[in-house]
Amino acid sequence: MCGICAGIGSENQIEKVVRGLKKLEYRGYDSCGLAYINETKNLEIVKCVGGTENLENRIDKTDFSNVVIGHTRWATHGTVCEENAHPHISFDGQFAIVHNGIVENFEELKKQVDVQLKSQTDTEVLVNLICKQSGTTLEKICNACQKVVGSFAIALIENGKDEIFFARRGSPLWIAADEKGVFAGSDISVFDKNFKKCFCLEDDEFAVASLKKVEFFEKNCKKIEKKSISVENVDFFDGFSDEQTFMLKEIKEQPIVLRKTCFNLFSSLDDAKICELKKFKKFHFVACGTAYHSCLMGCQFIKKFCKKQCEASVASEFRYADNVLSKNCLYVFVSQSGETADTIASARLVKDAGLSVMCVTNEPYCTLNSLADFVLPTFAGKEMAVASTKAYTAQVFSLLIFALRLGGETIQNTLKDFVQAFDCEFDVDKLCQLVLASQKVFFIGRGQDYVSSLEAALKLKEIAYINCLGMPAGELKHGTLALVDEKSLVVAISTQEKTKKKIESNILEVQARGGKVALISNLEHNVDVDLKLTLPNFEEFLMPIVSIVPLQLLAFEVCQRLGFDPDKPRNLAKSVTVE
Ligand code: AGP
């Protein structure tokens, strides 16, 4: 679950590759590194623990190289340390490699290569496996890749040579070529803004880039002609300003995102498409993490507005479950990145069964979209912070519009008024103080508010490292209430008239056990609480988009006050590209 980037060309590639790695840090930031051919044609390695800012401090600014490969890592095999950071070199110092993916049979291959390894990684085994094959460098790579079980996108350079070799199976790899040289990376955001065409390396394809050109090969080393792809509407995002954290910037962008979504979605969901999708009797949403919460919300909307059966599954469960797949069902895969391994595997499973796949994604050129019969784009723009905020509200809003259109509801004006009025200004100071003064935090709600409670808890865990729980309010007394005492804070979310009284009862039950209560609501409640955060009033089905914002801000504020980095929480990566 890492990012790779590589450049070869007439200009100095070191800075370009580091800049590319910065854009790939969403794939992991445990460590990073570069390998390059220096001016005396020797292989050099620079690597470090931590993000690219540490790498920049290690690089000699006077160094020049035409041939550079780089890597940003999320640890899979072995701890986070410099030895395990990529690039890895072969035992004879001849080859350096960067790798994204997992070599599943690395223990077996380790015995075969039989060399003293410096790291605990599967990647060091792979570079030695390549080194020990016979033939040209390309033949060595092709032969080694045949022996690998698992997934990989690799870039490899050889001591003394102006060439970069690429291979791929399972993990994404994009390559762009122009008169200045060849540039490659795990996604297309690594390319220059004005760049127009690129190649998507497919599974079991190989490429060899030299200073002037790139050539493609099949696994038997036979040359192939590949068609370039024109890319449009890519958010290349170039602003690495330190003024704000990405998370706060992205929370604040939500009003614009909703306006864009409202404006664009009515045109992408044209009548013909809606008519085609109406034939499905059931819906099954599949995703991971925050995107799964969007799915749960999507289910509520489908049931409410389309009166159709709908269920949601976590992708890592769906892919191994005994699913009863049906041609009457539309399978909807939701993902900000479109690169989440479990979500992709689940979509493949449905596709392989010959059934219909719809993808709701934020990245137009992602792997998930390549499997889709129908793509519903979200218009959140590049999301950099690991904690998903604007992508979540964009997903929820898109799924709401989708359900409304499918259910034949014509409420475009209500939505337009909503996006004009929606803002993100909430004072969460007191709520933040309550959280910091508590030992246990529970978020509770019913229906759509239950889903928001799950999302609120995930945000607080993810960036503030607070052990908290989101749960259905009605479930409290089935066990969890035993945990509630005077050191507990229960944050109750209430946006639905029909469950208002039920939430009030739950609040009283908590208070009877000495627990503190914060209530987040747009409704008139007849109950005394430690804190009431009043939400602006919109139609009930729009309230999940409103109520989540103060809870995103809460997680951000608590994180800041505890001195953690909201953009790069420990142990995580933005895009989970391995199982
Ligand atoms: C959200 O804050 C998380 N970082 C995480 O749960 C994320 O939503 C999940 O990994 C799914 O990612 P995707 O939307 O890119 O598929």
Coordinates of C-alpha atoms and ligand atoms in Angstrom, one line a residue:
M1 CA 0.0 0.0 0.0
C2 CA 2.6 2.5 -1.2
G3 CA 3.2 5.0 -3.9
I4 CA 5.8 4.8 -6.6
C5 CA 7.1 7.5 -8.8
A6 CA 9.8 7.5 -11.4
G7 CA 11.3 9.9 -14.0
I8 CA 13.8 9.7 -16.8
G9 CA 14.7 12.6 -19.1
S10 CA 17.0 15.4 -20.1
E11 CA 16.2 17.6 -17.0
N12 CA 17.1 16.9 -13.4
Q13 CA 14.5 14.3 -12.2
I14 CA 15.2 14.4 -8.4
E15 CA 13.0 17.3 -7.6
K16 CA 10.3 16.2 -10.0
V17 CA 10.1 12.7 -8.4
V18 CA 10.1 14.1 -4.8
R19 CA 7.2 16.4 -5.9
G20 CA 5.4 13.4 -7.3
L21 CA 6.0 11.5 -4.1
K22 CA 4.4 14.3 -2.1
K23 CA 1.2 13.8 -4.2
L24 CA 1.4 10.1 -3.4
E25 CA 1.8 10.4 0.3
Y26 CA -1.9 9.6 0.7
R27 CA -0.8 6.0 -0.1
G28 CA 1.4 5.9 2.9
Y29 CA 4.0 8.0 4.8
D30 CA 5.8 5.7 7.1
S31 CA 9.0 6.2 5.2
C32 CA 10.2 7.3 1.7
G33 CA 13.2 7.2 -0.5
L34 CA 14.9 7.6 -3.9
A35 CA 17.3 5.7 -6.0
Y36 CA 19.1 7.4 -8.9
I37 CA 21.9 7.2 -11.3
N38 CA 24.3 10.0 -10.4
E39 CA 26.5 12.1 -12.8
T40 CA 29.3 9.5 -12.6
K41 CA 26.7 6.8 -13.6
N42 CA 26.6 5.2 -10.2
L43 CA 23.6 4.1 -8.3
E44 CA 22.8 6.3 -5.2
I45 CA 20.1 5.6 -2.6
V46 CA 18.6 8.2 -0.2
K47 CA 16.0 7.0 2.2
C48 CA 14.5 7.9 5.6
V49 CA 11.7 7.3 8.1
G50 CA 8.8 9.7 7.9
G51 CA 7.4 11.9 5.1
T52 CA 9.0 13.6 2.1
E53 CA 9.9 16.7 4.2
N54 CA 12.5 14.4 5.9
L55 CA 13.7 13.1 2.5
E56 CA 14.2 16.7 1.2
N57 CA 16.5 17.4 4.1
R58 CA 18.6 14.4 3.2
I59 CA 19.0 15.1 -0.5
D60 CA 22.1 17.0 -1.5
K61 CA 20.5 20.0 -3.4
T62 CA 23.4 20.0 -5.9
D63 CA 22.8 16.4 -7.0
F64 CA 21.7 15.9 -10.6
S65 CA 20.1 12.9 -12.1
N66 CA 18.4 12.0 -15.3
V67 CA 17.1 8.6 -13.9
V68 CA 15.3 8.5 -10.6
I69 CA 12.8 6.1 -8.9
G70 CA 11.0 7.0 -5.7
H71 CA 8.8 5.5 -3.1
T72 CA 6.5 6.4 -0.2
R73 CA 5.7 3.5 2.1
W74 CA 2.9 2.2 4.2
A75 CA 4.5 -0.7 6.1
T76 CA 3.2 -4.2 5.3
H77 CA 6.2 -6.4 5.8
G78 CA 8.4 -5.4 8.7
T79 CA 8.5 -2.4 11.0
V80 CA 8.9 1.2 10.1
C81 CA 12.6 1.8 9.9
E82 CA 15.2 2.9 7.5
E83 CA 16.3 -0.6 6.5
N84 CA 12.7 -1.4 5.5
A85 CA 12.3 1.8 3.5
H86 CA 12.4 1.5 -0.3
P87 CA 14.3 1.5 -2.6
H88 CA 15.9 -1.9 -2.0
I89 CA 19.0 -3.0 -3.7
S90 CA 20.1 -6.4 -4.9
F91 CA 22.9 -8.2 -3.0
D92 CA 25.4 -7.3 -5.7
G93 CA 24.4 -3.6 -5.7
Q94 CA 23.4 -3.8 -9.4
F95 CA 19.7 -3.2 -9.2
A96 CA 17.5 -0.9 -7.1
I97 CA 13.7 -1.3 -7.0
V98 CA 10.6 0.4 -5.6
H99 CA 7.5 -1.7 -5.2
N100 CA 3.8 -1.2 -4.4
G101 CA 1.9 -4.4 -3.6
I102 CA 2.5 -7.6 -1.7
V103 CA 4.6 -10.6 -2.7
E104 CA 2.5 -13.3 -1.0
N105 CA 5.0 -16.1 -1.5
F106 CA 8.0 -14.1 -0.3
E107 CA 9.0 -16.7 2.3
E108 CA 9.3 -19.4 -0.3
L109 CA 11.1 -17.1 -2.8
K110 CA 13.4 -16.0 0.0
K111 CA 14.7 -19.6 0.3
Q112 CA 15.2 -19.7 -3.5
V113 CA 17.3 -16.5 -3.6
D114 CA 19.4 -17.5 -0.7
V115 CA 21.2 -14.2 0.1
Q116 CA 21.7 -12.3 3.3
L117 CA 18.9 -9.7 3.4
K118 CA 19.2 -6.4 5.1
S119 CA 15.5 -5.8 5.6
Q120 CA 12.3 -7.7 6.5
T121 CA 10.6 -6.7 3.3
D122 CA 9.1 -8.8 0.5
T123 CA 10.5 -6.2 -1.9
E124 CA 14.2 -7.0 -1.1
V125 CA 13.4 -10.6 -1.9
L126 CA 11.9 -9.5 -5.2
V127 CA 14.9 -7.5 -6.3
N128 CA 17.2 -10.4 -5.5
L129 CA 15.0 -12.8 -7.3
I130 CA 15.2 -10.5 -10.4
C131 CA 19.0 -10.2 -10.0
K132 CA 19.4 -14.0 -9.9
Q133 CA 17.5 -14.7 -13.2
S134 CA 19.4 -15.0 -16.4
G135 CA 19.1 -13.0 -19.6
T136 CA 18.7 -9.3 -20.3
T137 CA 17.3 -7.1 -17.5
L138 CA 13.9 -7.2 -19.1
E139 CA 14.1 -11.0 -19.3
K140 CA 15.2 -11.2 -15.7
I141 CA 12.2 -9.1 -14.6
C142 CA 9.7 -11.1 -16.7
N143 CA 11.0 -14.4 -15.4
A144 CA 11.0 -13.2 -11.8
C145 CA 7.5 -11.8 -12.1
Q146 CA 6.2 -15.2 -13.3
K147 CA 7.3 -16.7 -10.0
V148 CA 5.6 -14.1 -7.9
V149 CA 2.2 -14.8 -6.3
G150 CA 0.6 -11.5 -5.3
S151 CA 0.4 -8.0 -6.5
F152 CA 3.0 -5.5 -7.7
A153 CA 3.8 -2.3 -9.5
I154 CA 7.5 -1.9 -9.7
A155 CA 10.1 0.5 -11.1
L156 CA 13.7 -0.8 -11.3
I157 CA 17.0 0.9 -12.3
E158 CA 20.3 -0.7 -13.0
N159 CA 23.8 0.6 -12.0
G160 CA 25.4 2.6 -14.8
K161 CA 22.3 2.5 -17.2
D162 CA 20.0 5.3 -18.3
E163 CA 16.9 3.1 -18.3
I164 CA 13.9 2.5 -16.0
F165 CA 12.0 -0.9 -16.1
F166 CA 8.4 -1.2 -15.1
A167 CA 6.1 -4.1 -14.4
R168 CA 2.6 -4.4 -13.0
R169 CA 0.1 -6.9 -11.7
G170 CA -2.8 -5.8 -9.6
S171 CA -1.3 -2.5 -8.4
P172 CA -1.8 0.6 -10.6
L173 CA 0.9 2.2 -12.7
W174 CA 0.6 5.1 -15.1
I175 CA 3.3 6.2 -17.6
A176 CA 3.5 9.4 -19.5
A177 CA 6.0 10.2 -22.3
D178 CA 6.8 13.5 -24.1
E179 CA 9.8 15.1 -25.7
K180 CA 11.4 15.8 -22.3
G181 CA 11.3 12.2 -21.2
V182 CA 9.2 9.6 -19.4
F183 CA 7.4 10.0 -16.1
A184 CA 5.5 7.3 -14.2
G185 CA 3.6 6.9 -11.0
S186 CA 0.9 5.1 -9.0
D187 CA -1.7 7.6 -10.2
I188 CA -1.9 10.3 -12.8
S189 CA -1.7 13.2 -10.3
V190 CA 2.1 12.8 -10.4
F191 CA 2.2 14.2 -13.9
D192 CA 2.6 17.8 -14.9
K193 CA -0.5 19.9 -15.2
N194 CA -0.2 20.6 -18.9
F195 CA 0.3 16.9 -19.7
K196 CA -2.3 15.4 -21.9
K197 CA -1.7 11.7 -22.8
C198 CA -0.5 8.7 -20.9
F199 CA -0.5 4.9 -20.8
C200 CA -2.1 2.7 -18.2
L201 CA 0.2 -0.3 -17.8
E202 CA -2.1 -3.4 -17.6
D203 CA -1.6 -6.6 -15.6
D204 CA 1.4 -8.6 -16.8
E205 CA 2.7 -5.9 -19.0
F206 CA 6.2 -4.5 -18.8
A207 CA 7.8 -1.2 -20.0
V208 CA 11.3 0.0 -20.6
A209 CA 11.8 3.8 -20.5
S210 CA 14.9 5.4 -21.9
L211 CA 15.8 9.2 -22.1
K212 CA 13.7 9.6 -25.3
K213 CA 11.0 6.9 -25.4
V214 CA 9.1 4.2 -23.7
E215 CA 8.4 0.7 -25.1
F216 CA 5.9 -1.9 -23.9
F217 CA 6.2 -5.7 -23.7
E218 CA 4.2 -8.7 -22.9
K219 CA 5.3 -11.3 -20.3
N220 CA 7.2 -13.3 -23.0
C221 CA 9.2 -10.1 -23.6
K222 CA 7.5 -9.6 -27.0
K223 CA 7.1 -5.9 -27.9
I224 CA 3.6 -4.6 -28.0
E225 CA 2.1 -1.3 -29.3
K226 CA 0.0 0.4 -26.7
K227 CA -2.5 3.2 -27.3
S228 CA -2.2 6.3 -25.2
I229 CA -5.2 7.6 -23.3
S230 CA -6.3 11.2 -23.3
V231 CA -7.0 12.5 -19.9
E232 CA -9.3 15.3 -19.0
N233 CA -10.8 16.8 -15.8
V234 CA -8.0 15.7 -13.6
D235 CA -7.4 17.6 -10.4
F236 CA -3.6 17.8 -10.4
F237 CA -3.6 19.7 -7.1
D238 CA -0.3 21.5 -6.8
G239 CA -0.8 23.6 -3.6
F240 CA 1.3 22.3 -0.8
S241 CA 0.9 25.5 1.3
D242 CA 1.4 25.2 5.0
E243 CA -1.1 27.9 5.9
Q244 CA -3.8 25.4 6.9
T245 CA -4.1 21.8 7.5
F246 CA -5.6 19.9 4.5
M247 CA -8.3 18.6 6.8
L248 CA -9.6 22.0 7.9
K249 CA -9.3 23.3 4.3
E250 CA -11.4 20.3 3.1
I251 CA -14.0 20.7 5.8
K252 CA -14.4 24.3 4.8
E253 CA -14.6 23.5 1.1
Q254 CA -17.9 21.5 1.7
P255 CA -20.3 24.3 0.7
I256 CA -18.5 24.6 -2.7
V257 CA -18.4 20.9 -3.1
L258 CA -22.2 20.6 -2.5
R259 CA -22.9 23.4 -5.0
K260 CA -20.7 21.7 -7.6
T261 CA -22.4 18.3 -6.9
C262 CA -25.9 19.8 -7.2
F263 CA -25.0 21.5 -10.5
N264 CA -23.1 18.6 -12.1
L265 CA -25.2 15.6 -11.0
F266 CA -28.4 16.6 -12.6
S267 CA -26.7 16.5 -15.9
S268 CA -24.7 13.3 -15.4
L269 CA -27.9 11.5 -14.3
D270 CA -29.9 12.1 -17.4
D271 CA -33.4 10.7 -18.0
A272 CA -32.3 7.9 -20.2
K273 CA -29.8 6.7 -17.6
I274 CA -32.4 6.9 -14.8
C275 CA -34.8 4.9 -16.9
E276 CA -32.2 2.2 -17.4
L277 CA -31.4 2.0 -13.7
K278 CA -35.1 1.9 -12.7
K279 CA -35.3 -1.7 -13.9
F280 CA -33.3 -2.9 -10.9
K281 CA -35.4 -4.2 -8.1
K282 CA -32.7 -4.2 -5.5
F283 CA -29.5 -2.3 -4.6
H284 CA -26.4 -3.6 -2.8
F285 CA -23.9 -1.0 -1.7
V286 CA -20.3 -2.0 -0.9
A287 CA -17.4 0.0 0.4
C288 CA -14.9 0.5 3.3
G289 CA -14.6 2.9 6.1
T290 CA -16.2 6.3 5.6
A291 CA -17.4 5.3 2.2
Y292 CA -19.2 2.4 3.8
H293 CA -21.0 5.0 6.0
S294 CA -22.1 6.8 2.8
C295 CA -23.4 3.4 1.7
L296 CA -25.5 3.0 4.8
M297 CA -26.8 6.5 4.2
G298 CA -27.5 5.7 0.6
C299 CA -29.6 2.7 1.7
Q300 CA -31.7 4.9 3.9
F301 CA -32.3 7.2 0.9
I302 CA -33.1 4.3 -1.5
K303 CA -35.6 2.8 0.9
K304 CA -37.2 6.2 1.6
F305 CA -37.5 7.6 -1.9
C306 CA -37.5 4.5 -4.2
K307 CA -39.2 2.0 -1.8
K308 CA -36.8 -0.7 -3.0
Q309 CA -34.8 -3.3 -1.1
C310 CA -31.3 -2.1 -0.3
E311 CA -28.4 -3.4 1.8
A312 CA -24.9 -2.3 2.5
S313 CA -21.8 -4.4 3.1
V314 CA -18.3 -3.7 4.2
A315 CA -16.1 -4.7 1.2
S316 CA -13.7 -6.9 3.1
E317 CA -16.7 -8.9 4.3
F318 CA -18.5 -8.9 1.0
R319 CA -15.6 -10.3 -1.0
Y320 CA -15.5 -13.5 1.2
A321 CA -19.2 -13.9 2.0
D322 CA -21.5 -16.5 0.5
N323 CA -23.3 -13.8 -1.5
V324 CA -26.5 -14.7 -3.3
L325 CA -25.9 -12.5 -6.3
S326 CA -28.8 -11.5 -8.4
K327 CA -29.2 -9.9 -11.9
N328 CA -32.1 -7.9 -10.5
C329 CA -29.7 -6.1 -8.2
L330 CA -27.5 -3.1 -9.0
Y331 CA -24.2 -3.4 -7.1
V332 CA -22.9 0.0 -6.1
F333 CA -19.3 0.4 -5.1
V334 CA -18.5 3.7 -3.3
S335 CA -14.9 4.9 -3.0
Q336 CA -13.2 8.3 -2.8
S337 CA -10.0 7.0 -4.3
G338 CA -11.4 4.2 -6.4
E339 CA -8.2 2.3 -5.5
T340 CA -9.3 0.5 -2.3
A341 CA -8.2 -3.1 -2.6
D342 CA -11.2 -4.8 -1.0
T343 CA -13.7 -2.6 -2.8
I344 CA -12.0 -3.3 -6.2
A345 CA -12.0 -7.1 -5.4
S346 CA -15.7 -7.0 -4.5
A347 CA -16.5 -5.2 -7.8
R348 CA -14.5 -7.7 -9.8
L349 CA -16.4 -10.5 -8.2
V350 CA -19.7 -9.0 -9.3
K351 CA -18.3 -8.2 -12.7
D352 CA -17.0 -11.7 -13.2
A353 CA -20.5 -13.0 -12.4
G354 CA -21.8 -11.0 -15.3
L355 CA -23.8 -8.6 -13.2
S356 CA -24.2 -4.8 -13.2
V357 CA -21.6 -2.6 -11.4
M358 CA -22.1 1.1 -10.6
C359 CA -19.2 3.0 -9.1
V360 CA -19.4 6.2 -7.1
T361 CA -15.9 7.6 -7.1
N362 CA -14.0 10.9 -6.7
E363 CA -11.0 10.1 -9.0
P364 CA -12.0 9.9 -12.7
Y365 CA -9.1 7.7 -13.7
C366 CA -9.2 5.1 -10.9
T367 CA -9.1 1.3 -11.1
L368 CA -12.7 1.0 -9.8
N369 CA -14.1 3.0 -12.7
S370 CA -12.5 0.7 -15.2
L371 CA -14.8 -2.1 -13.9
A372 CA -18.0 0.0 -13.9
D373 CA -21.0 -0.2 -16.2
F374 CA -22.0 3.1 -14.9
V375 CA -20.0 5.7 -13.0
L376 CA -21.6 8.3 -10.7
P377 CA -18.8 10.8 -10.2
T378 CA -18.6 12.8 -7.0
F379 CA -17.3 16.4 -7.3
A380 CA -15.3 16.8 -4.1
G381 CA -12.0 17.7 -5.8
K382 CA -8.7 16.2 -4.6
E383 CA -9.0 15.1 -1.0
M384 CA -5.5 15.1 0.7
A385 CA -6.2 14.6 4.4
V386 CA -6.4 10.9 5.4
A387 CA -9.7 11.6 7.2
S388 CA -12.4 11.9 4.6
T389 CA -14.6 14.9 5.1
K390 CA -15.7 16.6 1.9
A391 CA -15.6 13.3 0.0
Y392 CA -18.1 11.9 2.5
T393 CA -20.6 14.7 2.2
A394 CA -20.2 14.6 -1.6
Q395 CA -20.9 10.9 -1.6
V396 CA -23.9 11.3 0.7
F397 CA -25.3 14.2 -1.3
S398 CA -24.7 12.3 -4.6
L399 CA -26.5 9.2 -3.3
L400 CA -29.3 11.4 -2.1
I401 CA -29.7 13.0 -5.5
F402 CA -29.4 9.5 -7.1
A403 CA -32.2 8.1 -4.9
L404 CA -34.4 11.2 -5.5
R405 CA -34.0 11.0 -9.2
L406 CA -34.7 7.2 -9.2
G407 CA -37.7 7.7 -7.0
G408 CA -39.1 10.3 -9.4
E409 CA -38.9 13.1 -6.8
T410 CA -38.7 16.5 -8.4
I411 CA -37.2 18.7 -5.7
Q412 CA -34.4 20.4 -7.5
N413 CA -35.3 23.8 -6.1
T414 CA -35.1 22.5 -2.5
L415 CA -31.7 21.2 -3.2
K416 CA -30.6 24.4 -4.8
D417 CA -31.8 26.4 -1.8
F418 CA -30.0 24.1 0.5
V419 CA -26.6 24.3 -1.2
Q420 CA -26.9 28.1 -1.2
A421 CA -27.7 28.2 2.5
F422 CA -25.4 25.5 3.7
D423 CA -22.2 26.6 5.6
C424 CA -19.7 25.1 7.9
E425 CA -19.5 27.6 10.8
F426 CA -19.9 25.8 14.1
D427 CA -18.4 26.6 17.5
V428 CA -17.3 23.3 18.8
D429 CA -15.1 24.6 21.7
K430 CA -17.4 23.5 24.5
L431 CA -18.0 20.1 22.9
C432 CA -14.3 19.7 22.5
Q433 CA -13.8 20.5 26.2
L434 CA -16.4 17.9 27.2
V435 CA -14.7 15.3 25.1
L436 CA -11.2 16.1 26.5
A437 CA -12.6 15.9 30.1
S438 CA -14.2 12.4 29.5
Q439 CA -12.7 9.0 29.6
K440 CA -15.3 7.4 27.4
V441 CA -17.2 8.8 24.4
F442 CA -20.2 7.3 22.8
F443 CA -22.0 8.7 19.8
I444 CA -25.6 7.6 19.5
G445 CA -28.5 8.2 17.0
R446 CA -31.3 6.4 15.2
G447 CA -31.8 5.8 11.5
Q448 CA -29.8 8.4 9.6
D449 CA -28.4 9.8 12.9
Y450 CA -27.1 6.3 13.7
V451 CA -25.1 6.4 10.5
S452 CA -23.8 9.9 11.4
S453 CA -22.8 8.6 14.9
L454 CA -20.7 5.9 13.2
E455 CA -19.0 8.5 11.0
A456 CA -18.4 10.9 13.9
A457 CA -16.8 8.1 16.0
L458 CA -14.5 7.0 13.1
K459 CA -13.3 10.6 12.7
L460 CA -12.5 11.0 16.4
K461 CA -10.7 7.6 16.6
E462 CA -8.8 8.2 13.4
I463 CA -7.2 11.5 14.0
A464 CA -7.5 12.2 17.8
Y465 CA -6.8 8.5 18.8
I466 CA -9.8 8.6 21.2
N467 CA -11.3 5.2 21.9
C468 CA -15.0 5.9 21.2
L469 CA -18.0 4.2 19.8
G470 CA -20.8 5.1 17.4
M471 CA -23.9 3.0 17.9
P472 CA -27.7 2.9 17.5
A473 CA -29.2 4.7 20.4
G474 CA -31.7 1.9 21.0
E475 CA -28.9 -0.6 21.5
L476 CA -27.4 1.2 24.5
K477 CA -29.4 -0.7 27.1
H478 CA -28.6 -4.0 25.4
G479 CA -25.1 -4.0 26.9
T480 CA -23.1 -0.8 26.3
L481 CA -24.9 1.1 29.0
A482 CA -22.9 -0.9 31.5
L483 CA -19.9 1.2 30.5
V484 CA -21.6 4.5 31.1
D485 CA -20.6 6.3 34.3
E486 CA -19.8 9.9 35.4
K487 CA -16.6 9.8 33.3
S488 CA -18.6 9.1 30.2
L489 CA -19.8 11.5 27.5
V490 CA -22.7 10.5 25.2
V491 CA -23.1 12.7 22.1
A492 CA -26.7 12.2 20.9
I493 CA -27.5 13.2 17.3
S494 CA -31.2 13.9 16.7
T495 CA -32.6 15.2 13.4
Q496 CA -35.8 13.1 12.9
E497 CA -39.2 14.0 14.4
K498 CA -40.3 10.4 14.5
T499 CA -37.4 9.3 16.8
K500 CA -37.1 12.5 18.8
K501 CA -38.9 11.2 21.9
K502 CA -37.0 7.9 21.8
I503 CA -33.7 9.8 21.8
E504 CA -34.9 11.8 24.8
S505 CA -35.5 8.5 26.7
N506 CA -32.0 7.3 25.8
I507 CA -30.6 10.6 27.1
L508 CA -32.4 10.2 30.4
E509 CA -31.2 6.6 30.8
V510 CA -27.6 7.9 30.3
Q511 CA -28.1 10.7 32.8
A512 CA -29.5 8.3 35.4
R513 CA -26.2 6.5 35.3
G514 CA -24.2 9.7 35.8
G515 CA -23.1 10.2 32.2
K516 CA -22.8 13.6 30.6
V517 CA -24.8 14.3 27.5
A518 CA -24.2 16.6 24.5
L519 CA -27.1 16.9 22.1
I520 CA -26.7 17.8 18.5
S521 CA -30.0 18.7 17.0
N522 CA -32.1 21.0 14.9
L523 CA -35.3 20.0 16.9
E524 CA -37.0 21.4 20.0
H525 CA -36.1 18.9 22.7
N526 CA -37.7 18.7 26.1
V527 CA -34.6 17.5 28.0
D528 CA -31.8 19.1 30.0
V529 CA -28.3 18.3 28.7
D530 CA -24.8 19.4 29.5
L531 CA -24.5 21.0 26.1
K532 CA -26.8 21.6 23.2
L533 CA -25.3 22.3 19.8
T534 CA -28.1 23.7 17.7
L535 CA -28.1 22.8 14.0
P536 CA -29.7 24.9 11.3
N537 CA -33.0 23.6 10.1
F538 CA -33.4 21.9 6.7
E539 CA -35.5 19.1 5.3
E540 CA -35.0 16.0 7.3
F541 CA -33.3 14.1 4.5
L542 CA -30.7 16.9 4.2
M543 CA -29.8 16.8 7.9
P544 CA -27.1 14.1 7.7
I545 CA -25.0 16.5 5.6
V546 CA -25.5 19.3 8.1
S547 CA -25.1 17.3 11.3
I548 CA -21.8 15.7 10.4
V549 CA -20.0 19.0 9.9
P550 CA -19.7 20.0 13.6
L551 CA -18.6 16.4 14.3
Q552 CA -15.8 16.6 11.7
L553 CA -14.8 19.9 13.3
L554 CA -14.9 18.3 16.7
A555 CA -12.5 15.6 15.7
F556 CA -10.2 18.2 14.1
E557 CA -10.3 20.4 17.2
V558 CA -9.6 17.6 19.7
C559 CA -6.8 16.4 17.5
Q560 CA -5.2 19.9 17.3
R561 CA -5.5 20.4 21.1
L562 CA -3.8 17.0 21.7
G563 CA -1.0 18.1 19.4
F564 CA -1.5 15.5 16.7
D565 CA -1.2 15.9 12.9
P566 CA -4.8 15.7 11.5
D567 CA -3.6 15.2 7.9
K568 CA -1.3 12.2 8.6
P569 CA -2.7 10.1 11.5
R570 CA -0.4 7.4 12.8
N571 CA -0.6 3.9 11.3
L572 CA -2.9 4.9 8.5
A573 CA -2.8 5.8 4.8
K574 CA -5.4 7.5 2.8
S575 CA -5.8 4.8 0.2
V576 CA -5.8 1.2 1.4
T577 CA -4.5 -0.5 -1.7
V578 CA -3.7 -3.8 -0.1
E579 CA -6.0 -6.3 1.6
Ligands
AGP1 C1 -12.0 7.9 6.3 O1 -11.8 8.9 7.1 C2 -10.9 6.9 6.2 N1 -9.6 7.4 6.0 C3 -11.2 5.6 5.5 O2 -12.1 4.9 6.3 C4 -11.6 5.6 4.0 O3 -12.9 6.2 3.9 C5 -11.6 4.2 3.5 O4 -10.3 3.7 3.5 C6 -12.2 4.0 2.1 O5 -11.4 4.8 1.2 P1 -11.9 5.0 -0.3 O6 -13.1 5.9 -0.1 O7 -10.8 5.7 -1.0 O8 -12.3 3.7 -0.8

